[in-house]
mmCIF file of C-alpha atoms in Angstrom:
data_model
loop_
_atom_site.group_PDB
_atom_site.id
_atom_site.type_symbol
_atom_site.label_atom_id
_atom_site.label_comp_id
_atom_site.label_asym_id
_atom_site.label_seq_id
_atom_site.Cartn_x
_atom_site.Cartn_y
_atom_site.Cartn_z
ATOM 1 C CA MET A 1 0.000 0.000 0.000
ATOM 2 C CA SER A 2 1.290 3.477 -0.877
ATOM 3 C CA ILE A 3 1.632 6.239 1.669
ATOM 4 C CA LYS A 4 -1.472 7.846 0.141
ATOM 5 C CA GLY A 5 -3.428 4.639 0.783
ATOM 6 C CA VAL A 6 -2.213 4.475 4.395
ATOM 7 C CA LEU A 7 -3.142 8.106 5.030
ATOM 8 C CA THR A 8 -6.560 7.627 3.418
ATOM 9 C CA ALA A 9 -7.243 4.572 5.607
ATOM 10 C CA LEU A 10 -6.213 6.432 8.765
ATOM 11 C CA VAL A 11 -8.373 9.470 7.928
ATOM 12 C CA TYR A 12 -11.334 7.150 7.278
ATOM 13 C CA ARG A 13 -10.766 5.552 10.684
ATOM 14 C CA GLU A 14 -10.785 8.943 12.398
ATOM 15 C CA VAL A 15 -14.034 9.949 10.678
ATOM 16 C CA ALA A 16 -15.651 6.653 11.714
ATOM 17 C CA TRP A 17 -14.493 7.158 15.307
ATOM 18 C CA LEU A 18 -15.862 10.712 15.315
ATOM 19 C CA LYS A 19 -19.309 9.475 14.288
ATOM 20 C CA ARG A 20 -19.225 6.674 16.836
ATOM 21 C CA PHE A 21 -17.852 8.624 19.800
ATOM 22 C CA ILE A 22 -19.307 12.100 19.252
ATOM 23 C CA GLY A 23 -20.224 12.268 22.944
ATOM 24 C CA ASP A 24 -16.533 12.032 23.845
ATOM 25 C CA TYR A 25 -15.779 15.014 21.652
ATOM 26 C CA VAL A 26 -18.515 17.070 23.298
ATOM 27 C CA THR A 27 -16.887 16.287 26.652
ATOM 28 C CA ILE A 28 -13.516 17.314 25.233
ATOM 29 C CA TRP A 29 -15.033 20.682 24.260
ATOM 30 C CA LEU A 30 -16.876 21.311 27.527
ATOM 31 C CA LEU A 31 -14.211 20.452 30.090
ATOM 32 C CA PRO A 32 -11.477 22.862 28.931
ATOM 33 C CA SER A 33 -14.064 25.621 28.528
ATOM 34 C CA ILE A 34 -15.190 25.166 32.125
ATOM 35 C CA TYR A 35 -11.598 24.926 33.330
ATOM 36 C CA GLY A 36 -10.479 28.015 31.422
ATOM 37 C CA VAL A 37 -13.326 30.149 32.763
ATOM 38 C CA GLY A 38 -12.896 28.683 36.242
ATOM 39 C CA ILE A 39 -9.229 29.693 36.403
ATOM 40 C CA VAL A 40 -10.373 33.300 36.171
ATOM 41 C CA PHE A 41 -13.555 33.281 38.240
ATOM 42 C CA LEU A 42 -12.978 30.709 41.010
ATOM 43 C CA PRO A 43 -10.323 32.857 42.756
ATOM 44 C CA THR A 44 -12.967 35.600 43.049
ATOM 45 C CA LEU A 45 -14.529 33.487 45.793
ATOM 46 C CA LEU A 46 -11.602 34.604 47.943
ATOM 47 C CA GLY A 47 -11.353 38.137 46.595
ATOM 48 C CA ASP A 48 -12.796 40.469 43.973
ATOM 49 C CA ILE A 49 -12.163 40.364 40.226
ATOM 50 C CA ASP A 50 -9.771 43.323 40.395
ATOM 51 C CA PHE A 51 -7.510 41.362 42.738
ATOM 52 C CA VAL A 52 -7.547 38.370 40.381
ATOM 53 C CA LEU A 53 -6.676 40.555 37.391
ATOM 54 C CA GLN A 54 -3.824 42.123 39.346
ATOM 55 C CA ARG A 55 -2.450 38.659 40.105
ATOM 56 C CA PHE A 56 -2.728 37.629 36.457
ATOM 57 C CA SER A 57 -0.997 40.828 35.370
ATOM 58 C CA SER A 58 1.772 40.320 37.922
ATOM 59 C CA LEU A 59 2.383 36.648 37.094
ATOM 60 C CA PHE A 60 2.575 37.164 33.344
ATOM 61 C CA ASN A 61 4.002 40.688 33.299
ATOM 62 C CA HIS A 62 1.161 42.053 31.211
ATOM 63 C CA VAL A 63 -1.677 44.360 32.258
ATOM 64 C CA MET A 64 -4.913 42.416 31.705
ATOM 65 C CA THR A 65 -8.556 43.304 31.511
ATOM 66 C CA LEU A 66 -11.208 40.686 32.250
ATOM 67 C CA THR A 67 -11.492 39.933 28.528
ATOM 68 C CA ASP A 68 -7.710 39.544 28.245
ATOM 69 C CA ALA A 69 -7.641 37.133 31.185
ATOM 70 C CA LEU A 70 -10.467 35.001 29.777
ATOM 71 C CA VAL A 71 -8.909 34.855 26.295
ATOM 72 C CA PHE A 72 -5.536 33.994 27.789
ATOM 73 C CA SER A 73 -6.908 31.303 30.095
ATOM 74 C CA LEU A 74 -9.100 29.693 27.428
ATOM 75 C CA SER A 75 -6.223 29.676 24.940
ATOM 76 C CA LEU A 76 -3.927 27.917 27.399
ATOM 77 C CA SER A 77 -6.647 25.429 28.329
ATOM 78 C CA ALA A 78 -6.344 23.895 24.857
ATOM 79 C CA ILE A 79 -2.876 22.624 25.783
ATOM 80 C CA LEU A 80 -4.343 20.429 28.523
ATOM 81 C CA THR A 81 -6.563 18.655 26.030
ATOM 82 C CA ILE A 82 -3.937 18.397 23.278
ATOM 83 C CA VAL A 83 -1.413 16.685 25.547
ATOM 84 C CA ALA A 84 -3.944 14.264 27.033
ATOM 85 C CA VAL A 85 -5.527 13.393 23.691
ATOM 86 C CA THR A 86 -2.313 13.060 21.690
ATOM 87 C CA VAL A 87 -0.281 11.030 24.156
ATOM 88 C CA GLY A 88 -3.160 8.807 25.202
ATOM 89 C CA ASP A 89 -4.600 8.174 21.765
ATOM 90 C CA VAL A 90 -1.382 7.436 19.883
ATOM 91 C CA VAL A 91 0.007 5.082 22.550
ATOM 92 C CA GLN A 92 -3.279 3.254 23.100
ATOM 93 C CA THR A 93 -4.163 3.073 19.396
ATOM 94 C CA LEU A 94 -0.858 1.447 18.510
ATOM 95 C CA TYR A 95 -1.219 -1.015 21.382
ATOM 96 C CA ALA A 96 -4.813 -1.853 20.471
ATOM 97 C CA GLU A 97 -4.097 -2.430 16.795
ATOM 98 C CA PHE A 98 -0.955 -4.467 17.347
ATOM 99 C CA LYS A 99 -2.016 -6.384 20.462
ATOM 100 C CA VAL A 100 -5.828 -6.397 20.771
ATOM 101 C CA TYR A 101 -7.651 -6.019 17.451
ATOM 102 C CA GLY A 102 -5.482 -8.429 15.477
ATOM 103 C CA SER A 103 -4.623 -5.814 12.843
ATOM 104 C CA PHE A 104 -0.906 -6.568 13.022
ATOM 105 C CA ILE A 105 -0.799 -9.100 10.172
ATOM 106 C CA ILE A 106 -2.928 -6.898 7.902
ATOM 107 C CA ILE A 107 -0.639 -3.928 8.576
ATOM 108 C CA LEU A 108 2.492 -5.974 7.788
ATOM 109 C CA GLU A 109 0.955 -7.259 4.565
ATOM 110 C CA SER A 110 -0.133 -3.796 3.438
ATOM 111 C CA THR A 111 2.719 -1.516 4.475
ATOM 112 C CA SER A 112 5.806 -1.230 6.681
ATOM 113 C CA ILE A 113 5.833 -0.558 10.414
ATOM 114 C CA PRO A 114 7.848 2.713 10.038
ATOM 115 C CA LEU A 115 5.370 4.083 7.510
ATOM 116 C CA TYR A 116 2.296 3.018 9.471
ATOM 117 C CA VAL A 117 3.501 4.205 12.890
ATOM 118 C CA LEU A 118 4.719 7.555 11.595
ATOM 119 C CA ALA A 119 1.511 8.059 9.609
ATOM 120 C CA THR A 120 -0.496 7.322 12.769
ATOM 121 C CA SER A 121 1.737 9.716 14.696
ATOM 122 C CA PHE A 122 0.935 12.476 12.177
ATOM 123 C CA ILE A 123 -2.705 11.843 11.301
ATOM 124 C CA ARG A 124 -4.154 11.319 14.778
ATOM 125 C CA PRO A 125 -2.594 14.451 16.329
ATOM 126 C CA SER A 126 -3.468 16.624 13.306
ATOM 127 C CA ILE A 127 -7.133 15.643 13.260
ATOM 128 C CA MET A 128 -7.551 15.493 17.034
ATOM 129 C CA THR A 129 -5.952 18.919 17.493
ATOM 130 C CA PHE A 130 -8.541 20.491 15.222
ATOM 131 C CA LEU A 131 -11.498 18.553 16.630
ATOM 132 C CA SER A 132 -10.566 19.038 20.277
ATOM 133 C CA THR A 133 -10.074 22.805 19.934
ATOM 134 C CA LEU A 134 -13.306 23.637 18.086
ATOM 135 C CA TYR A 135 -14.733 25.078 21.313
ATOM 136 C CA LEU A 136 -12.255 27.955 20.998
ATOM 137 C CA ILE A 137 -13.964 29.284 17.863
ATOM 138 C CA PRO A 138 -17.244 30.337 19.562
ATOM 139 C CA ALA A 139 -15.501 31.185 22.842
ATOM 140 C CA LEU A 140 -12.940 33.525 21.267
ATOM 141 C CA SER A 141 -15.509 34.954 18.847
ATOM 142 C CA ILE A 142 -17.774 35.931 21.749
ATOM 143 C CA LEU A 143 -14.872 37.617 23.523
ATOM 144 C CA LEU A 144 -13.057 39.207 20.571
ATOM 145 C CA GLY A 145 -15.564 39.347 17.737
ATOM 146 C CA SER A 146 -14.150 38.750 14.262
ATOM 147 C CA MET A 147 -10.589 38.840 15.616
ATOM 148 C CA GLY A 148 -11.383 35.719 17.634
ATOM 149 C CA LEU A 149 -11.286 33.547 14.506
ATOM 150 C CA TRP A 150 -7.927 34.984 13.473
ATOM 151 C CA LEU A 151 -6.513 34.294 16.935
ATOM 152 C CA TYR A 152 -7.888 30.740 16.788
ATOM 153 C CA LEU A 153 -6.124 30.086 13.477
ATOM 154 C CA GLN A 154 -2.820 31.249 14.984
ATOM 155 C CA LEU A 155 -3.357 29.072 18.048
ATOM 156 C CA LEU A 156 -4.290 26.099 15.850
ATOM 157 C CA VAL A 157 -0.974 26.335 13.997
ATOM 158 C CA ALA A 158 0.988 26.470 17.270
ATOM 159 C CA LEU A 159 -0.989 23.615 18.827
ATOM 160 C CA THR A 160 -0.733 21.458 15.704
ATOM 161 C CA LEU A 161 3.052 21.852 15.588
ATOM 162 C CA SER A 162 3.216 20.810 19.219
ATOM 163 C CA SER A 163 0.882 17.853 18.767
ATOM 164 C CA LEU A 164 2.900 16.557 15.805
ATOM 165 C CA VAL A 165 6.014 16.409 17.978
ATOM 166 C CA LEU A 166 4.014 14.784 20.775
ATOM 167 C CA GLY A 167 2.570 12.354 18.243
ATOM 168 C CA VAL A 168 5.996 11.190 17.071
ATOM 169 C CA LEU A 169 7.236 10.961 20.672
ATOM 170 C CA SER A 170 4.116 9.004 21.649
ATOM 171 C CA GLY A 171 4.686 6.733 18.658
ATOM 172 C CA ILE A 172 8.143 5.920 20.013
ATOM 173 C CA ILE A 173 6.680 5.178 23.445
ATOM 174 C CA GLY A 174 3.888 3.076 21.913
ATOM 175 C CA VAL A 175 6.271 0.955 19.839
ATOM 176 C CA LEU A 176 8.564 0.392 22.829
ATOM 177 C CA ILE A 177 5.575 -0.704 24.932
ATOM 178 C CA VAL A 178 4.239 -3.050 22.238
ATOM 179 C CA PHE A 179 7.492 -4.720 21.183
ATOM 180 C CA TYR A 180 9.874 -4.356 24.120
ATOM 181 C CA THR A 181 7.751 -4.685 27.283
ATOM 182 C CA ASN A 182 5.021 -6.852 28.770
ATOM 183 C CA VAL A 183 2.797 -3.921 29.738
ATOM 184 C CA LYS A 184 -0.850 -5.026 29.634
ATOM 185 C CA ARG A 185 -2.456 -1.680 30.451
ATOM 186 C CA PRO A 186 -0.809 0.988 28.268
ATOM 187 C CA TRP A 187 -3.240 3.635 29.480
ATOM 188 C CA ASN A 188 -1.478 3.502 32.858
ATOM 189 C CA VAL A 189 1.699 4.667 31.126
ATOM 190 C CA SER A 190 0.038 7.468 29.157
ATOM 191 C CA ASN A 191 -2.041 8.544 32.169
ATOM 192 C CA THR A 192 1.185 8.918 34.147
ATOM 193 C CA ILE A 193 3.100 10.750 31.435
ATOM 194 C CA VAL A 194 0.395 13.369 30.784
ATOM 195 C CA PRO A 195 0.237 14.968 34.271
ATOM 196 C CA ILE A 196 4.044 14.930 34.553
ATOM 197 C CA ILE A 197 4.382 16.846 31.278
ATOM 198 C CA LEU A 198 1.643 19.330 32.146
ATOM 199 C CA SER A 199 2.966 19.858 35.681
ATOM 200 C CA GLY A 200 6.436 20.605 34.364
ATOM 201 C CA ALA A 201 5.340 22.898 31.540
ATOM 202 C CA GLY A 202 4.193 25.843 33.655
ATOM 203 C CA VAL A 203 0.872 26.229 31.881
ATOM 204 C CA TYR A 204 -0.718 28.683 34.327
ATOM 205 C CA ILE A 205 2.295 29.571 36.463
ATOM 206 C CA PRO A 206 5.742 30.994 35.619
ATOM 207 C CA LEU A 207 8.149 28.225 34.650
ATOM 208 C CA GLN A 208 10.702 29.273 37.276
ATOM 209 C CA LEU A 209 8.226 28.271 39.999
ATOM 210 C CA VAL A 210 8.029 24.684 38.701
ATOM 211 C CA PRO A 211 10.247 22.089 40.480
ATOM 212 C CA LEU A 212 13.443 21.372 38.534
ATOM 213 C CA ILE A 213 12.780 17.647 38.072
ATOM 214 C CA LEU A 214 9.392 18.315 36.457
ATOM 215 C CA ARG A 215 10.840 21.096 34.312
ATOM 216 C CA SER A 216 13.608 18.778 33.131
ATOM 217 C CA ILE A 217 11.143 16.078 32.057
ATOM 218 C CA ALA A 218 8.811 18.534 30.341
ATOM 219 C CA SER A 219 11.702 20.254 28.541
ATOM 220 C CA VAL A 220 12.240 17.222 26.276
ATOM 221 C CA THR A 221 8.667 17.695 24.992
ATOM 222 C CA PRO A 222 7.293 20.647 22.993
ATOM 223 C CA VAL A 223 4.762 21.572 25.678
ATOM 224 C CA PRO A 224 6.639 24.279 27.667
ATOM 225 C CA TYR A 225 7.699 25.942 24.414
ATOM 226 C CA THR A 226 4.103 25.813 23.174
ATOM 227 C CA VAL A 227 2.996 27.487 26.409
ATOM 228 C CA GLU A 228 5.540 30.243 25.734
ATOM 229 C CA LEU A 229 4.385 30.451 22.119
ATOM 230 C CA ILE A 230 0.735 30.866 23.091
ATOM 231 C CA GLN A 231 1.603 33.454 25.717
ATOM 232 C CA LEU A 232 3.465 35.491 23.088
ATOM 233 C CA ILE A 233 0.653 35.149 20.531
ATOM 234 C CA VAL A 234 -2.140 36.089 22.944
ATOM 235 C CA LEU A 235 -0.381 38.785 24.960
ATOM 236 C CA LYS A 236 1.960 40.375 22.403
ATOM 237 C CA GLY A 237 0.546 39.536 18.997
ATOM 238 C CA PHE A 238 3.399 38.235 16.830
ATOM 239 C CA PRO A 239 6.695 39.530 18.320
ATOM 240 C CA PRO A 240 10.180 38.493 17.074
ATOM 241 C CA GLU A 241 10.648 36.372 20.220
ATOM 242 C CA ILE A 242 8.157 33.914 18.766
ATOM 243 C CA PHE A 243 10.829 32.344 16.572
ATOM 244 C CA THR A 244 12.806 30.954 19.516
ATOM 245 C CA PRO A 245 10.133 28.486 20.723
ATOM 246 C CA LEU A 246 9.285 27.709 17.082
ATOM 247 C CA MET A 247 12.904 26.763 16.398
ATOM 248 C CA ILE A 248 13.090 24.553 19.506
ATOM 249 C CA ILE A 249 9.855 22.769 18.576
ATOM 250 C CA SER A 250 11.202 22.184 15.048
ATOM 251 C CA MET A 251 14.461 20.775 16.436
ATOM 252 C CA LEU A 252 12.552 18.417 18.733
ATOM 253 C CA PHE A 253 10.432 17.241 15.813
ATOM 254 C CA THR A 254 13.519 16.471 13.701
ATOM 255 C CA ALA A 255 15.240 14.629 16.535
ATOM 256 C CA TYR A 256 12.229 12.492 17.445
ATOM 257 C CA TYR A 257 11.433 11.765 13.802
ATOM 258 C CA LEU A 258 14.937 10.369 13.238
ATOM 259 C CA ILE A 259 14.767 8.320 16.458
ATOM 260 C CA ALA A 260 11.290 7.032 15.602
ATOM 261 C CA PHE A 261 12.287 6.011 12.073
ATOM 262 C CA SER A 262 15.340 4.151 13.358
ATOM 263 C CA ILE A 263 13.400 2.277 16.064
ATOM 264 C CA ASN A 264 10.503 1.435 13.752
ATOM 265 C CA LYS A 265 12.878 0.200 11.028
ATOM 266 C CA THR A 266 14.603 -2.069 13.536
ATOM 267 C CA VAL A 267 11.267 -3.430 14.782
ATOM 268 C CA ASP A 268 10.037 -4.005 11.220
ATOM 269 C CA THR A 269 13.149 -5.967 10.292
ATOM 270 C CA ARG A 270 13.035 -8.051 13.470
ATOM 271 C CA VAL A 271 9.326 -8.863 13.143
ATOM 272 C CA ARG A 272 9.559 -9.875 9.487
ATOM 273 C CA ARG A 273 12.486 -12.179 10.254
ATOM 274 C CA GLY A 274 10.366 -13.788 12.969
#
């Protein structure tokens, strides 16, 4: 099967899953919306909104109005979903198809493991990033009017770049779990990795306040640099500093792609030799 055929099959699978599990997507849209709004309004139970806005302005070194704080918080909330969805779905999908559904033989007969795993690592994050962030379109449009859609498109590019790197990294983890371990519950692995990454990325707090061990783990993922990227986009528009996190994310993608291709090629050769 050509790469076009593999990509077509994977897109078809995602469409079928969307139709079957539409309720899951609604949950994915609701939870970050509630969380993003709650980050702004829950602290008002202890003080007034002016105090909360002062704290936001102090933490992120930018004077914020209520609208600014809501846009900022909702934009960052998308990262929580992207990390959880990308890491969990890629790892568990690879495990399910190779270990549970019996698709392994069909995959080997149709294509190579490197091509299939990398295609999965690209297709799932790309589609899931768009689907899981659709709630931002109405939310940002209500807050910013027509400019909300433009901001969403900028955020979508940043989040997609991040999810592609996470997808390739998750593909590496998934292949190692499937072919080099006896793990029976891969979701335990992904459910452990996700909070560690998010805790170390400094999503809603300055990165210097995050413990060093968590920062070190998160720094080998694109997430902290995506947080910085979104902060720059939302708070400063499109400043020159934006190219630094973009360059780091691109370097991580290249490194993980080369590692993933090497591991997948080795696995493919070993499996075909029996």
